[in-house]
PDB file of C-alpha atoms in Angstrom:
ATOM      1  CA  MET A   1      10.183-115.635 -86.936  1.00 59.00           C
ATOM      2  CA  ASP A   2      10.453-115.218 -83.287  1.00 69.00           C
ATOM      3  CA  GLY A   3      13.260-113.147 -81.259  1.00 68.00           C
ATOM      4  CA  SER A   4      15.555-116.614 -80.517  1.00 73.00           C
ATOM      5  CA  THR A   5      15.655-117.194 -83.912  1.00 73.00           C
ATOM      6  CA  ALA A   6      16.537-114.225 -84.770  1.00 67.00           C
ATOM      7  CA  THR A   7      19.696-113.856 -82.710  1.00 72.00           C
ATOM      8  CA  VAL A   8      20.358-117.174 -83.684  1.00 59.00           C
ATOM      9  CA  LEU A   9      20.787-115.866 -87.179  1.00 59.00           C
ATOM     10  CA  GLY A  10      22.081-112.346 -86.582  1.00 63.00           C
ATOM     11  CA  THR A  11      24.856-114.383 -84.541  1.00 68.00           C
ATOM     12  CA  PHE A  12      25.651-116.587 -87.069  1.00 62.00           C
ATOM     13  CA  ILE A  13      25.404-114.511 -90.135  1.00 65.00           C
ATOM     14  CA  GLY A  14      27.643-112.051 -87.468  1.00 62.00           C
ATOM     15  CA  ALA A  15      30.403-114.680 -87.683  1.00 61.00           C
ATOM     16  CA  LEU A  16      30.340-116.157 -90.387  1.00 56.00           C
ATOM     17  CA  GLY A  17      31.129-112.588 -91.937  1.00 63.00           C
ATOM     18  CA  GLY A  18      33.710-112.348 -89.138  1.00 63.00           C
ATOM     19  CA  VAL A  19      35.585-115.340 -90.034  1.00 58.00           C
ATOM     20  CA  SER A  20      35.337-114.510 -93.893  1.00 64.00           C
ATOM     21  CA  GLY A  21      36.316-110.798 -93.075  1.00 64.00           C
ATOM     22  CA  GLY A  22      39.477-112.216 -90.978  1.00 62.00           C
ATOM     23  CA  TRP A  23      40.172-115.199 -94.584  1.00 60.00           C
ATOM     24  CA  LEU A  24      40.214-111.937 -96.767  1.00 58.00           C
ATOM     25  CA  THR A  25      42.695-110.550 -94.871  1.00 65.00           C
ATOM     26  CA  VAL A  26      44.923-113.663 -94.218  1.00 57.00           C
ATOM     27  CA  LEU A  27      44.544-113.316 -98.217  1.00 60.00           C
ATOM     28  CA  SER A  28      45.443-110.193 -98.834  1.00 66.00           C
ATOM     29  CA  GLN A  29      48.855-110.478 -95.959  1.00 68.00           C
ATOM     30  CA  SER A  30      49.988-113.507 -98.077  1.00 69.00           C
ATOM     31  CA  ARG A  31      49.768-112.247-100.820  1.00 78.00           C
ATOM     32  CA  GLN A  32      51.452-109.353-100.325  1.00 79.00           C
ATOM     33  CA  GLN A  33      54.732-110.961 -98.303  1.00 80.00           C
ATOM     34  CA  ARG A  34      54.544-112.857-101.512  1.00 82.00           C
ATOM     35  CA  ALA A  35      55.302-109.456-103.232  1.00 85.00           C
ATOM     36  CA  GLU A  36      57.403-108.084-100.880  1.00 89.00           C
ATOM     37  CA  HIS A  37      59.707-111.415-101.148  1.00 82.00           C
ATOM     38  CA  ALA A  38      59.708-111.252-104.995  1.00 90.00           C
ATOM     39  CA  ARG A  39      60.906-107.351-104.377  1.00 93.00           C
ATOM     40  CA  TRP A  40      63.849-108.616-102.460  1.00 93.00           C
ATOM     41  CA  ARG A  41      64.576-111.954-105.053  1.00 93.00           C
ATOM     42  CA  ASP A  42      64.851-109.568-107.393  1.00 94.00           C
ATOM     43  CA  GLU A  43      66.772-107.236-106.079  1.00 95.00           C
ATOM     44  CA  ALA A  44      68.906-108.970-105.140  1.00 96.00           C
ATOM     45  CA  ARG A  45      69.383-110.718-107.966  1.00 97.00           C
ATOM     46  CA  ARG A  46      69.478-107.269-110.161  1.00 97.00           C
ATOM     47  CA  ASP A  47      72.230-106.473-107.876  1.00 97.00           C
ATOM     48  CA  ALA A  48      73.975-110.440-107.806  1.00 98.00           C
ATOM     49  CA  TYR A  49      74.373-109.711-111.270  1.00 98.00           C
ATOM     50  CA  SER A  50      75.386-106.205-111.544  1.00 97.00           C
ATOM     51  CA  THR A  51      78.685-107.180-109.797  1.00 98.00           C
ATOM     52  CA  TYR A  52      79.396-110.032-111.662  1.00 98.00           C
ATOM     53  CA  LEU A  53      79.190-108.717-115.041  1.00 98.00           C
ATOM     54  CA  SER A  54      81.316-105.335-112.908  1.00 98.00           C
ATOM     55  CA  THR A  55      83.904-107.472-111.801  1.00 98.00           C
ATOM     56  CA  ALA A  56      84.289-109.362-114.991  1.00 98.00           C
ATOM     57  CA  LYS A  57      84.732-106.270-116.619  1.00 98.00           C
ATOM     58  CA  GLN A  58      87.337-105.425-114.509  1.00 98.00           C
ATOM     59  CA  LEU A  59      88.566-108.149-114.229  1.00 98.00           C
ATOM     60  CA  SER A  60      89.548-108.976-117.891  1.00 98.00           C
ATOM     61  CA  ALA A  61      91.035-105.184-118.224  1.00 98.00           C
ATOM     62  CA  ALA A  62      93.265-106.316-115.472  1.00 98.00           C
ATOM     63  CA  LEU A  63      94.239-109.402-117.533  1.00 98.00           C
ATOM     64  CA  TRP A  64      94.893-107.086-121.407  1.00 98.00           C
ATOM     65  CA  LYS A  65      97.340-104.644-118.631  1.00 97.00           C
ATOM     66  CA  MET A  66      99.115-107.644-118.210  1.00 97.00           C
ATOM     67  CA  SER A  67      99.106-109.065-121.229  1.00 95.00           C
ATOM     68  CA  ASP A  68     100.454-104.845-122.573  1.00 95.00           C
ATOM     69  CA  LEU A  69     102.762-105.279-119.976  1.00 94.00           C
ATOM     70  CA  LEU A  70     104.146-109.314-120.629  1.00 92.00           C
ATOM     71  CA  GLY A  71     104.199-108.485-124.590  1.00 89.00           C
ATOM     72  CA  ASP A  72     106.418-105.445-123.744  1.00 89.00           C
ATOM     73  CA  ASP A  73     109.766-106.582-124.091  1.00 83.00           C
ATOM     74  CA  GLY A  74     111.023-103.056-122.303  1.00 87.00           C
ATOM     75  CA  SER A  75     108.389-104.145-118.953  1.00 89.00           C
ATOM     76  CA  ALA A  76     110.197-104.314-115.903  1.00 91.00           C
ATOM     77  CA  PRO A  77     110.212-107.837-113.951  1.00 91.00           C
ATOM     78  CA  ASP A  78     108.235-105.820-111.297  1.00 94.00           C
ATOM     79  CA  GLU A  79     106.137-104.142-113.007  1.00 95.00           C
ATOM     80  CA  ARG A  80     104.766-107.787-114.930  1.00 93.00           C
ATOM     81  CA  GLN A  81     104.665-108.063-111.311  1.00 95.00           C
ATOM     82  CA  ALA A  82     102.505-105.767-110.091  1.00 97.00           C
ATOM     83  CA  GLY A  83     100.338-106.484-113.857  1.00 97.00           C
ATOM     84  CA  PHE A  84      99.762-110.208-112.263  1.00 96.00           C
ATOM     85  CA  VAL A  85      98.615-109.118-109.103  1.00 97.00           C
ATOM     86  CA  ARG A  86      95.853-106.459-109.897  1.00 98.00           C
ATOM     87  CA  ALA A  87      94.416-109.191-111.959  1.00 98.00           C
ATOM     88  CA  HIS A  88      94.511-112.000-109.057  1.00 97.00           C
ATOM     89  CA  ASP A  89      92.545-109.526-107.163  1.00 98.00           C
ATOM     90  CA  ALA A  90      90.710-108.699-109.909  1.00 98.00           C
ATOM     91  CA  TRP A  91      89.869-112.951-109.767  1.00 98.00           C
ATOM     92  CA  THR A  92      89.236-112.749-106.435  1.00 97.00           C
ATOM     93  CA  GLU A  93      86.680-110.527-106.390  1.00 98.00           C
ATOM     94  CA  PHE A  94      85.405-111.494-109.618  1.00 98.00           C
ATOM     95  CA  SER A  95      85.402-115.713-107.981  1.00 96.00           C
ATOM     96  CA  SER A  96      82.927-114.325-105.509  1.00 97.00           C
ATOM     97  CA  ALA A  97      80.398-112.526-107.613  1.00 98.00           C
ATOM     98  CA  ALA A  98      80.140-115.973-109.072  1.00 97.00           C
ATOM     99  CA  ALA A  99      79.532-117.449-105.692  1.00 97.00           C
ATOM    100  CA  ALA A 100      76.949-115.136-104.844  1.00 97.00           C
ATOM    101  CA  VAL A 101      75.204-114.918-108.421  1.00 98.00           C
ATOM    102  CA  SER A 102      74.870-119.161-107.626  1.00 96.00           C
ATOM    103  CA  VAL A 103      72.965-118.402-104.597  1.00 96.00           C
ATOM    104  CA  VAL A 104      70.501-116.004-105.818  1.00 96.00           C
ATOM    105  CA  GLY A 105      69.909-118.304-109.235  1.00 94.00           C
ATOM    106  CA  PRO A 106      67.813-118.941-110.229  1.00 97.00           C
ATOM    107  CA  ARG A 107      69.570-122.316-112.329  1.00 97.00           C
ATOM    108  CA  PRO A 108      69.811-120.816-115.886  1.00 97.00           C
ATOM    109  CA  VAL A 109      71.584-117.887-114.688  1.00 98.00           C
ATOM    110  CA  ALA A 110      73.928-120.274-112.471  1.00 98.00           C
ATOM    111  CA  ASP A 111      74.448-122.288-115.329  1.00 98.00           C
ATOM    112  CA  ALA A 112      75.705-119.794-117.592  1.00 98.00           C
ATOM    113  CA  ALA A 113      77.694-117.976-115.120  1.00 98.00           C
ATOM    114  CA  ASP A 114      79.325-120.901-114.152  1.00 98.00           C
ATOM    115  CA  VAL A 115      80.137-121.077-117.759  1.00 98.00           C
ATOM    116  CA  PHE A 116      80.830-117.755-118.675  1.00 98.00           C
ATOM    117  CA  ARG A 117      83.378-118.193-114.661  1.00 98.00           C
ATOM    118  CA  GLN A 118      85.021-121.174-116.552  1.00 98.00           C
ATOM    119  CA  ALA A 119      85.903-119.101-119.974  1.00 98.00           C
ATOM    120  CA  MET A 120      87.036-115.976-117.463  1.00 98.00           C
ATOM    121  CA  TYR A 121      88.770-118.793-115.830  1.00 98.00           C
ATOM    122  CA  ASP A 122      90.834-120.517-118.916  1.00 98.00           C
ATOM    123  CA  TRP A 123      91.940-116.931-120.118  1.00 98.00           C
ATOM    124  CA  ASP A 124      92.833-116.085-116.833  1.00 98.00           C
ATOM    125  CA  MET A 125      94.911-119.223-116.700  1.00 97.00           C
ATOM    126  CA  ILE A 126      97.227-118.932-119.937  1.00 97.00           C
ATOM    127  CA  GLY A 127      97.655-115.218-117.913  1.00 96.00           C
ATOM    128  CA  LEU A 128      99.328-117.287-115.967  1.00 95.00           C
ATOM    129  CA  ALA A 129     101.234-119.776-117.409  1.00 94.00           C
ATOM    130  CA  TRP A 130     102.416-116.741-120.242  1.00 94.00           C
ATOM    131  CA  TYR A 131     103.373-114.074-116.870  1.00 94.00           C
ATOM    132  CA  GLU A 132     105.151-117.554-115.031  1.00 92.00           C
ATOM    133  CA  ALA A 133     106.627-118.274-118.604  1.00 90.00           C
ATOM    134  CA  ALA A 134     108.238-114.387-119.105  1.00 87.00           C
ATOM    135  CA  GLY A 135     109.436-114.619-115.135  1.00 82.00           C
ATOM    136  CA  ALA A 136     111.123-118.265-116.479  1.00 74.00           C
ATOM    137  CA  SER A 137     112.958-117.903-119.152  1.00 65.00           C
ATOM    138  CA  GLY A 138     114.161-115.640-122.070  1.00 61.00           C
ATOM    139  CA  ARG A 139     111.102-113.585-124.718  1.00 60.00           C
ATOM    140  CA  GLU A 140     111.606-115.488-127.846  1.00 64.00           C
ATOM    141  CA  HIS A 141     108.760-118.363-126.830  1.00 68.00           C
ATOM    142  CA  LEU A 142     106.298-115.440-126.320  1.00 78.00           C
ATOM    143  CA  GLU A 143     103.776-114.858-128.801  1.00 82.00           C
ATOM    144  CA  GLU A 144     102.618-118.453-128.870  1.00 88.00           C
ATOM    145  CA  PHE A 145     101.032-117.342-124.938  1.00 91.00           C
ATOM    146  CA  ASN A 146      99.593-113.650-126.813  1.00 91.00           C
ATOM    147  CA  GLU A 147      97.911-116.059-129.246  1.00 94.00           C
ATOM    148  CA  ARG A 148      95.943-118.178-126.525  1.00 95.00           C
ATOM    149  CA  PHE A 149      95.348-115.389-124.664  1.00 96.00           C
ATOM    150  CA  LEU A 150      93.434-113.524-127.955  1.00 96.00           C
ATOM    151  CA  ALA A 151      91.111-117.070-128.240  1.00 97.00           C
ATOM    152  CA  ALA A 152      90.751-117.165-125.162  1.00 98.00           C
ATOM    153  CA  ALA A 153      89.576-113.342-125.377  1.00 98.00           C
ATOM    154  CA  ARG A 154      87.649-114.043-128.212  1.00 98.00           C
ATOM    155  CA  ALA A 155      85.898-117.364-126.313  1.00 98.00           C
ATOM    156  CA  LYS A 156      84.726-115.287-123.202  1.00 98.00           C
ATOM    157  CA  ARG A 157      82.194-112.859-125.510  1.00 98.00           C
ATOM    158  CA  GLN A 158      79.903-115.842-126.167  1.00 98.00           C
ATOM    159  CA  PRO A 159      78.693-117.213-122.610  1.00 98.00           C
ATOM    160  CA  ASP A 160      79.376-113.153-121.540  1.00 98.00           C
ATOM    161  CA  LYS A 161      76.474-112.769-123.552  1.00 98.00           C
ATOM    162  CA  ASN A 162      74.402-115.559-122.494  1.00 98.00           C
ATOM    163  CA  PHE A 163      75.045-114.487-118.882  1.00 98.00           C
ATOM    164  CA  GLN A 164      73.280-111.208-119.756  1.00 97.00           C
ATOM    165  CA  THR A 165      71.047-113.160-121.291  1.00 97.00           C
ATOM    166  CA  ALA A 166      69.313-114.976-119.210  1.00 97.00           C
ATOM    167  CA  ALA A 167      69.804-112.274-116.290  1.00 97.00           C
ATOM    168  CA  ARG A 168      67.524-110.551-118.498  1.00 96.00           C
ATOM    169  CA  THR A 169      65.360-113.596-118.508  1.00 96.00           C
ATOM    170  CA  ALA A 170      65.567-114.424-114.908  1.00 96.00           C
ATOM    171  CA  LEU A 171      64.805-110.755-114.140  1.00 95.00           C
ATOM    172  CA  ASN A 172      62.044-110.268-116.571  1.00 92.00           C
ATOM    173  CA  THR A 173      63.204-107.077-118.226  1.00 90.00           C
ATOM    174  CA  GLU A 174      63.706-108.833-121.558  1.00 77.00           C
ATOM    175  CA  THR A 175      61.979-106.755-124.312  1.00 71.00           C
TER     176      THR A 175
END
């Protein structure tokens, strides 16, 4: 092998090494970017799911407090109104949290959140109807609202559990 062949061969091997090294660097950076995106996505999901569950509990507590006031013959109209306003504000927070879950997904979690949101909406609407009925008339027919309210409270339990299961699956924390 003469000197020029050795130089060409050495240059070729050097270039091949440079290309291979560059390709490995790009591959490594791509993997790192995917891993960082997955961490970011999981953190965003964890935050959204946690907020969603927290606001659901806050809404639930506000609805129960409102129902206590609506079921109490001694409660004043301004107390009932304050209870309604607290429940309405809690609904607003919960609804915003539901939208965040829909955005961060994935689809099974967003779908479970939507079913749970609908169950909470149904419960909230019964509370609203009860509040309006309590303000519009006497208290003689309000017991039916309490029964409907309790039934809606029971009906939201399974959608709540289904959402939590879907969230654990999406976060890969189901063991």
